Each structure stands twice: as C-alpha cells, then as structure tokens.
Short mmCIF file of C-alpha atoms and ligand atoms in Angstrom, two decimals:
data_model
loop_
_atom_site.label_atom_id
_atom_site.label_comp_id
_atom_site.label_asym_id
_atom_site.label_seq_id
_atom_site.Cartn_x
_atom_site.Cartn_y
_atom_site.Cartn_z
CA MET A 1049 114.78 66.08 40.67
CA SER A 1050 116.39 69.49 40.88
CA THR A 1051 120.11 70.07 40.82
CA ALA A 1052 119.97 70.99 44.49
CA ASP A 1053 118.55 67.56 45.27
CA VAL A 1054 121.39 65.86 43.40
CA ASP A 1055 123.90 67.94 45.31
CA GLN A 1056 122.35 66.84 48.58
CA LEU A 1057 122.56 63.14 47.77
CA ASP A 1058 124.54 61.01 50.16
CA ASP A 1059 127.13 59.56 47.81
CA GLY A 1060 127.62 56.38 49.82
CA PRO A 1061 130.84 54.47 50.48
CA LEU A 1062 132.50 55.24 47.14
CA GLY A 1063 131.86 58.99 47.19
CA ARG A 1064 130.78 60.75 44.02
CA LEU A 1065 132.14 59.01 40.95
CA ALA A 1066 133.55 60.95 38.01
CA LEU A 1067 130.69 60.25 35.61
CA SER A 1068 127.98 60.34 38.30
CA ARG A 1069 128.32 64.11 38.71
CA SER A 1070 125.85 66.73 37.54
CA GLY A 1071 125.50 70.48 37.38
CA VAL A 1072 122.22 71.03 35.55
CA ASP A 1073 118.62 70.12 36.18
CA ARG A 1074 117.52 67.42 33.72
CA ALA A 1075 114.26 69.35 33.33
CA THR A 1076 112.26 66.20 32.72
CA PRO A 1077 108.89 68.03 32.80
CA ARG A 1078 110.05 70.08 29.79
CA ARG A 1079 110.53 67.04 27.58
CA GLY A 1080 106.88 66.94 26.60
CA ASP A 1081 106.50 70.71 26.24
CA THR A 1082 107.03 71.28 22.51
CA ASP A 1083 106.43 75.05 22.78
CA TRP A 1084 109.10 75.39 25.44
CA LEU A 1085 111.48 73.19 23.45
CA ALA A 1086 111.02 75.32 20.32
CA ARG A 1087 111.59 78.53 22.28
CA ALA A 1088 114.69 77.09 23.94
CA TRP A 1089 116.11 76.03 20.56
CA ALA A 1090 115.44 79.52 19.16
CA ASP A 1091 117.22 81.18 22.10
CA PRO A 1092 120.79 82.15 21.15
CA ARG A 1093 121.85 81.66 24.78
CA THR A 1094 121.11 77.94 24.45
CA ARG A 1095 124.20 75.77 24.36
CA VAL A 1096 124.53 72.71 22.18
CA LEU A 1097 127.01 69.92 22.75
CA VAL A 1098 127.81 68.11 19.51
CA VAL A 1099 128.62 64.41 19.84
CA ARG A 1100 130.34 62.60 17.00
CA ASP A 1101 131.55 59.07 17.23
CA ALA A 1102 131.03 59.20 21.04
CA GLN A 1103 133.36 62.21 21.30
CA ALA A 1104 132.76 65.86 22.11
CA LEU A 1105 134.89 68.93 21.57
CA VAL A 1106 137.01 69.87 24.59
CA ALA A 1107 139.25 72.91 25.04
CA THR A 1108 141.57 74.19 27.74
CA ARG A 1109 140.62 77.38 29.52
CA ASP A 1110 142.52 78.77 32.49
CA GLY A 1111 144.41 75.52 32.74
CA ARG A 1112 141.44 73.21 32.91
CA LEU A 1113 139.48 71.26 30.36
CA GLU A 1114 135.96 72.26 29.46
CA LEU A 1115 133.38 71.39 26.86
CA VAL A 1116 133.00 73.58 23.79
CA PHE A 1117 129.35 74.34 23.00
CA VAL A 1118 127.83 75.95 19.93
CA PRO A 1119 124.67 78.05 19.68
CA PRO A 1120 121.70 76.25 18.05
CA ALA A 1121 122.15 78.20 14.81
CA ASP A 1122 125.61 76.70 14.41
CA ALA A 1123 124.70 73.15 15.37
CA PRO A 1124 125.05 70.52 12.63
CA ASP A 1125 122.22 68.29 11.48
CA GLY A 1126 121.56 65.28 13.66
CA THR A 1127 119.29 63.87 16.31
CA ARG A 1128 118.65 66.50 18.96
CA PHE A 1129 118.03 65.89 22.65
CA LEU A 1130 117.43 68.06 25.70
CA LEU A 1131 120.13 67.62 28.35
CA GLY A 1132 118.76 70.04 30.93
CA VAL A 1133 118.60 73.60 32.21
CA GLY A 1134 121.30 75.35 34.24
CA ALA A 1135 120.81 77.44 37.36
CA ASP A 1136 121.19 80.50 35.09
CA ASP A 1137 118.16 79.26 33.11
CA VAL A 1138 120.31 78.42 30.09
CA ALA A 1139 119.12 75.32 28.25
CA TYR A 1140 121.55 72.60 27.17
CA PHE A 1141 120.94 70.32 24.21
CA GLY A 1142 122.97 67.59 22.60
CA VAL A 1143 123.13 66.77 18.91
CA SER A 1144 124.32 63.44 17.60
CA ALA A 1145 126.05 64.36 14.36
CA ALA A 1146 127.29 62.17 11.55
CA ALA A 1147 130.94 61.23 11.98
CA GLU A 1148 131.83 61.97 8.36
CA ASP A 1149 130.79 65.63 8.59
CA SER A 1150 133.72 67.75 7.45
CA ALA A 1151 133.44 69.92 10.57
CA ALA A 1152 134.69 66.97 12.62
CA ARG A 1153 138.30 67.74 11.77
CA PRO A 1154 140.36 67.78 14.94
CA GLY A 1155 141.33 71.24 16.09
CA GLU A 1156 138.28 72.97 14.65
CA PRO A 1157 135.24 73.91 16.67
CA VAL A 1158 132.35 71.70 15.67
CA GLY A 1159 129.81 73.46 13.49
CA GLY A 1160 132.25 76.07 12.23
CA ARG A 1161 132.73 78.28 15.26
CA ALA A 1162 132.56 78.02 18.99
CA GLU A 1163 130.39 80.19 21.21
CA PRO A 1164 131.96 83.64 21.67
CA SER A 1165 133.05 83.06 25.25
CA ALA A 1166 135.04 80.00 24.22
CA ARG A 1167 136.48 81.42 21.03
CA SER A 1168 139.51 82.98 22.59
CA ASP A 1169 141.21 79.71 23.29
CA SER A 1170 139.22 77.26 21.22
CA ALA A 1171 142.21 76.94 18.93
CA ASP A 1172 143.34 73.96 20.96
CA ALA A 1173 139.86 72.42 20.98
CA LYS A 1174 139.78 68.79 19.96
CA PRO A 1175 137.34 65.89 20.06
CA MET A 1176 137.85 63.70 23.10
CA ALA A 1177 136.20 60.62 24.56
CA LEU A 1178 134.52 60.45 27.95
CA ARG A 1179 137.05 57.86 29.07
CA GLN A 1180 139.84 60.39 28.49
CA VAL A 1181 138.30 63.52 29.97
CA GLY A 1182 135.44 62.41 32.22
CA ALA A 1183 137.44 62.78 35.43
CA LEU A 1184 139.00 66.10 34.37
CA LEU A 1185 135.84 68.04 33.53
CA SER A 1186 133.77 70.10 35.98
CA ASP A 1187 130.69 68.55 37.59
CA ARG A 1188 128.47 70.30 35.05
CA ASP A 1189 130.49 69.29 32.02
CA ALA A 1190 131.05 65.71 33.17
CA GLY A 1191 127.32 65.29 33.68
CA LEU A 1192 126.40 66.88 30.36
CA MET A 1193 128.90 64.87 28.38
CA THR A 1194 127.94 61.57 30.03
CA HIS A 1195 124.25 62.25 29.37
CA ALA A 1196 124.88 63.36 25.78
CA VAL A 1197 127.15 60.46 24.86
CA ALA A 1198 124.69 57.97 26.36
CA LEU A 1199 121.77 59.38 24.36
CA ALA A 1200 123.82 59.71 21.18
CA ASN A 1201 124.93 56.09 21.47
CA TRP A 1202 121.32 54.99 21.91
CA HIS A 1203 120.04 56.98 18.96
CA ASP A 1204 122.91 55.82 16.76
CA SER A 1205 122.30 52.14 17.49
CA HIS A 1206 118.49 52.02 17.85
CA THR A 1207 117.21 53.47 14.61
CA HIS A 1208 114.40 51.05 13.78
CA CYS A 1209 111.29 49.74 15.50
CA PRO A 1210 112.09 46.40 17.17
CA GLN A 1211 108.52 45.24 16.50
CA CYS A 1212 108.17 45.91 12.76
CA GLY A 1213 111.50 47.25 11.48
CA THR A 1214 110.22 50.68 10.42
CA PRO A 1215 112.65 53.58 11.01
CA THR A 1216 111.62 55.31 14.25
CA VAL A 1217 111.15 59.05 14.78
CA PRO A 1218 112.73 60.77 17.80
CA ALA A 1219 110.40 62.83 19.99
CA PRO A 1220 111.23 66.58 20.13
CA ALA A 1221 113.21 66.24 23.39
CA GLY A 1222 115.01 63.16 22.11
CA HIS A 1223 114.31 60.94 25.10
CA LEU A 1224 112.06 58.52 23.27
CA THR A 1225 111.38 57.43 19.73
CA THR A 1226 108.08 56.46 18.13
CA CYS A 1227 107.31 54.04 15.34
CA PRO A 1228 105.20 55.78 12.67
CA ALA A 1229 103.80 52.43 11.50
CA ASP A 1230 102.45 50.95 14.73
CA GLY A 1231 102.73 53.87 17.19
CA SER A 1232 104.94 51.96 19.64
CA GLU A 1233 107.22 54.03 21.86
CA HIS A 1234 110.83 53.14 22.58
CA PHE A 1235 113.00 54.38 25.42
CA PRO A 1236 116.77 54.51 25.90
CA ARG A 1237 118.34 51.15 26.66
CA LEU A 1238 120.83 50.45 29.44
CA ASP A 1239 122.96 47.38 30.06
CA PRO A 1240 123.40 46.88 33.82
CA ALA A 1241 126.78 45.43 34.69
CA VAL A 1242 128.21 44.41 38.04
CA ILE A 1243 131.78 45.13 39.08
CA MET A 1244 133.07 43.93 42.38
CA LEU A 1245 135.76 43.96 44.97
CA VAL A 1246 136.31 40.34 45.96
CA ILE A 1247 137.91 40.20 49.38
CA ASP A 1248 139.17 37.06 51.12
CA PRO A 1249 138.90 36.39 54.88
CA ASP A 1250 142.39 37.91 55.33
CA ASP A 1251 141.18 41.16 53.71
CA ARG A 1252 143.20 40.57 50.55
CA LEU A 1253 141.86 41.86 47.22
CA MET A 1254 141.47 39.72 44.13
CA LEU A 1255 142.65 41.29 40.89
CA ALA A 1256 142.33 39.58 37.53
CA ARG A 1257 143.78 40.13 34.09
CA ASN A 1258 141.46 39.78 31.13
CA ALA A 1259 142.90 37.28 28.68
CA LEU A 1260 143.01 40.04 26.03
CA TRP A 1261 144.97 42.48 28.19
CA PRO A 1262 148.75 42.82 28.19
CA ALA A 1263 150.77 41.54 31.13
CA GLY A 1264 150.71 43.89 34.09
CA ARG A 1265 147.22 45.23 33.60
CA MET A 1266 144.82 43.93 36.21
CA SER A 1267 141.48 44.97 37.63
CA VAL A 1268 138.50 43.84 39.62
CA VAL A 1269 136.10 41.29 38.15
CA ALA A 1270 133.06 42.52 36.22
CA GLY A 1271 130.29 41.21 34.02
CA PHE A 1272 126.84 41.90 32.65
CA VAL A 1273 123.66 41.13 34.54
CA GLU A 1274 121.72 38.47 32.66
CA PRO A 1275 117.98 38.58 31.94
CA GLY A 1276 115.97 37.36 34.89
CA GLU A 1277 118.86 37.72 37.33
CA SER A 1278 119.41 40.00 40.32
CA ALA A 1279 122.54 42.14 40.50
CA GLU A 1280 123.69 40.24 43.61
CA HIS A 1281 123.25 36.92 41.86
CA ALA A 1282 125.23 38.26 38.89
CA VAL A 1283 128.08 39.15 41.28
CA ALA A 1284 128.24 35.63 42.70
CA ARG A 1285 127.88 33.99 39.28
CA GLU A 1286 130.53 36.09 37.55
CA VAL A 1287 133.06 35.64 40.35
CA TYR A 1288 132.53 31.88 40.33
CA GLU A 1289 132.58 31.56 36.52
CA GLU A 1290 135.78 33.54 36.16
CA THR A 1291 137.76 32.40 39.20
CA ALA A 1292 135.92 29.42 40.83
CA ILE A 1293 135.67 31.44 44.05
CA VAL A 1294 132.42 31.17 46.02
CA VAL A 1295 131.35 34.39 47.68
CA GLY A 1296 129.07 34.73 50.69
CA GLN A 1297 128.10 38.26 51.58
CA VAL A 1298 127.50 40.67 48.67
CA ARG A 1299 127.15 44.35 49.53
CA TYR A 1300 126.21 47.22 47.18
CA LEU A 1301 128.60 50.21 47.25
CA GLY A 1302 127.62 52.62 44.46
CA SER A 1303 127.18 53.08 40.73
CA GLN A 1304 128.12 55.18 37.76
CA PRO A 1305 126.93 55.38 34.17
CA TRP A 1306 129.49 54.10 31.66
CA PRO A 1307 127.95 54.84 28.26
CA MET A 1308 130.52 52.96 26.23
CA PRO A 1309 128.20 52.14 24.71
CA ARG A 1310 125.39 51.86 27.28
CA SER A 1311 126.44 50.30 30.60
CA LEU A 1312 125.38 51.20 34.09
CA MET A 1313 128.15 49.96 36.37
CA LEU A 1314 126.90 48.69 39.73
CA GLY A 1315 129.73 48.42 42.26
CA PHE A 1316 129.74 45.74 44.98
CA GLN A 1317 131.95 44.19 47.59
CA ALA A 1318 131.81 40.40 47.79
CA THR A 1319 133.40 38.38 50.56
CA ALA A 1320 134.96 35.08 49.53
CA LYS A 1321 134.52 32.10 51.79
CA GLY A 1322 137.75 30.77 53.31
CA GLY A 1323 139.91 27.87 52.18
CA GLN A 1324 139.42 28.30 48.42
CA ARG A 1325 141.88 28.32 45.56
CA ILE A 1326 141.54 30.54 42.50
CA ALA A 1327 141.05 28.61 39.24
CA VAL A 1328 140.57 30.96 36.32
CA ASP A 1329 138.39 30.46 33.27
CA GLU A 1330 141.28 30.71 30.84
CA GLU A 1331 139.16 31.79 27.89
CA GLU A 1332 138.19 34.96 29.69
CA ILE A 1333 140.82 35.48 32.39
CA GLY A 1334 144.57 35.37 31.85
CA GLU A 1335 145.42 35.30 35.56
CA ALA A 1336 143.96 36.20 38.91
CA ARG A 1337 145.54 36.48 42.34
CA TRP A 1338 145.12 37.90 45.80
CA PHE A 1339 146.95 41.06 46.88
CA THR A 1340 147.59 42.47 50.31
CA ARG A 1341 147.67 46.26 50.41
CA ALA A 1342 151.46 46.23 50.69
CA GLU A 1343 151.79 43.82 47.76
CA LEU A 1344 149.52 45.95 45.58
CA ARG A 1345 151.38 49.15 46.35
CA ALA A 1346 154.75 47.51 45.81
CA ALA A 1347 153.69 46.12 42.42
CA ILE A 1348 152.42 49.51 41.30
CA ASP A 1349 155.48 51.36 42.55
CA ALA A 1350 157.77 48.83 40.86
CA GLY A 1351 156.04 49.45 37.51
CA GLU A 1352 154.85 45.84 37.34
CA LEU A 1353 151.14 46.57 37.65
CA GLY A 1354 148.75 49.11 36.12
CA ILE A 1355 145.22 49.76 37.36
CA ALA A 1356 142.16 51.29 35.71
CA PRO A 1357 141.88 55.06 34.95
CA THR A 1358 140.57 57.55 37.47
CA SER A 1359 137.30 57.95 35.58
CA SER A 1360 136.39 54.31 36.20
CA ILE A 1361 134.46 52.75 39.03
CA ALA A 1362 137.09 49.97 39.03
CA ARG A 1363 139.71 52.47 40.15
CA ARG A 1364 137.42 53.87 42.85
CA LEU A 1365 136.59 50.39 44.14
CA ILE A 1366 140.28 49.45 44.40
CA GLU A 1367 141.09 52.72 46.18
CA TYR A 1368 138.12 52.22 48.52
CA TRP A 1369 139.57 48.89 49.58
CA TYR A 1370 143.13 50.25 49.69
CA GLY A 1371 142.10 53.21 51.85
CA GLU A 1372 143.55 56.05 49.78
CA GLU A 1373 144.29 57.13 46.23
CA LEU A 1374 146.80 55.12 44.23
CA PRO A 1375 149.10 56.07 41.35
CA ASP A 1376 148.31 54.72 37.88
CA GLY A 1377 151.23 52.33 37.80
CA LEU A 1378 152.42 50.58 34.69
CA ALA A 1379 149.96 50.58 31.82
CA SER A 1380 147.82 53.56 31.00
CA TRP A 1381 144.36 52.32 30.15
CA THR A 1382 143.80 53.72 26.72
CA ALA A 1383 141.76 50.73 25.59
CA ARG A 1384 138.66 49.67 27.44
CA GLY A 1385 139.11 50.00 31.15
CA ARG A 1386 136.07 50.15 33.38
ZN1 ZN B 98 106.88 49.52 14.45
#
C-alpha cells in the first residue's frame, strides 16, 4: 500500500489515532530485494532510527519534537530492519541496539553524531518512549517510531527458533527470521487486545480502576483476546469477568498499534443491558462505576480523576463518548496507560 493510499483511508469513528499515523511507504516489495537493500544501506542519504530499550532519540526543532536519525555509517551494531521509503525516495531503517552501549547516554546523539541537518539543535536530544512522545511527533515520525519499536521489541524477545531452540537469523530486511537448523521461518508476533467503551441504557460510561493503580486513575476496560476467541467475544467476556456486566451489542470503532511490547489495541463500544449492578473482580479491578458526561467532567475539573494519555486509544474512546477533547485531570499516566 502506498503512502497515498494510507492518507486516503477513512479513519472511522475514532479518527486517526496517534500511533496509527504514517508518512512513509512501507515498501514491502523491497524486503526481499537484497541488492536494493544493500544499495539503500550504502546510500548516505538513508536515515537510521536507533532503538534502545524501546526508546529512540528525540530532539526539539522549531518548537516541536522530532526523531533524530543517523546515517548508516554511524549506526551502532544491532538487528537492522527496513521501515520504508519516503516520498523523497529516502530509505528509512531501524536498528535495535544493545541497551548497554555507551552511546546510549542521555543527551548525546546515538551513534556519536546526528545527521547534519539535526546537529544544530541536537544538544537537547534525549531518548524517549513512544508513550511519552507518540502524540507529539509528526505523522511520519510517529509512524516510523511505532514501526521501529514494534520490530525491535520482537527481535529482542524472539531470538530463538520455537521449534528447536536454535538462535534464529534475521532476514536482510528484518521482517522475518529463519532457523539455520531446520529452515523454519518466523514472523513478527502481535498480541491482539480489546478495549471498550461500556455504555449503559442511560448513555452513561463505565470507568474502572485497575487494582494496581492509585486512587483517582480510571479508564475503560481492556483485556487480551484469548486463543480461539473472536474479538467481540473477548469484549463480552472481559467486561463480564471484571464487572459482572452483561453486554448486548458490540460495535468495532477503530484500532491502533501499541507496541509495549507487542499489542494491537482493538477499540469497541459495548452496550450494557439494563437493570444490572456492577460487581468488580477485586483481584483485577479496584473499583468501577458509571459516569454521566457532567459527572466525568466535574471529577476531572475537581482534580479527583485522571484519564489516560493522549497517545492512547483509551483516551480517544472516552473523548469519542464524551463528544469533545478532555483535559488530563489528576494523575499523569507515566506508568502503563493504554
Ligand atoms: Zn529450528
């Protein structure tokens, strides 16, 4: 699919989510073209995004955050993968580098020096996580970083053949690995997860607090899809398990990748049947309750409630139900919001 095709996608009810953006062609036909890959890596115009410990180097330029790339010659050792090709025909690669590399010191461009165009203000460059910067980057950079972090996480955690235990070898474009012992091929893994607005017949929204979260932090219910289960079934099961609420209609709204480490978040709206009482699974959920729009806004404005960060699909789902953007409220979600 070309970049133009992505741009022409109908984003659906949720609009385009922060980590669902893109600005380069993924150039999938190039992944098997080893000659092209070698030429692209030899081209000094090629830009490499270095990922360490799920973070990439980000700098401020003209008041906005952008990724800091290095030319291939300055890239550190590590698993390499093709991210795509820009409209200007510049190729983008990622490299998953070892976290202990001395070049990972905060404040220093990864690999020793940044590309010339970024050098002027790369002094403030520092490694940042997707959760922190995903919503603040441009379409191109958000897409590149999401793709790179997802592939780096896969390579870092899937190093051996699941059939025989032999260390696998990444293909030149980094989108598959092969076992040298038995020839089996292995592709990036994703964990599909459902996350849902649960609405009652009075159009109130259910928010729940994970038992591990501090008071005042609440969000929509979410959970992983189990093997042999549809996404819709997972929605109904998770809502019932966590809150004892039976839902009827389940409607798909949109998705975004959440490579922390490898989720694909599938957003839904589920309608609860009337006349039910919430009864939380106390091991997993600290509390759950229904909010009217006025109650939600009042709790946020009073500093009693904090909702998920703007990069998350949880935030977009809540704002979709609410009808407009909301302030962050109480707790900033530095931990593991989704
Ligand atoms: Zn094997």
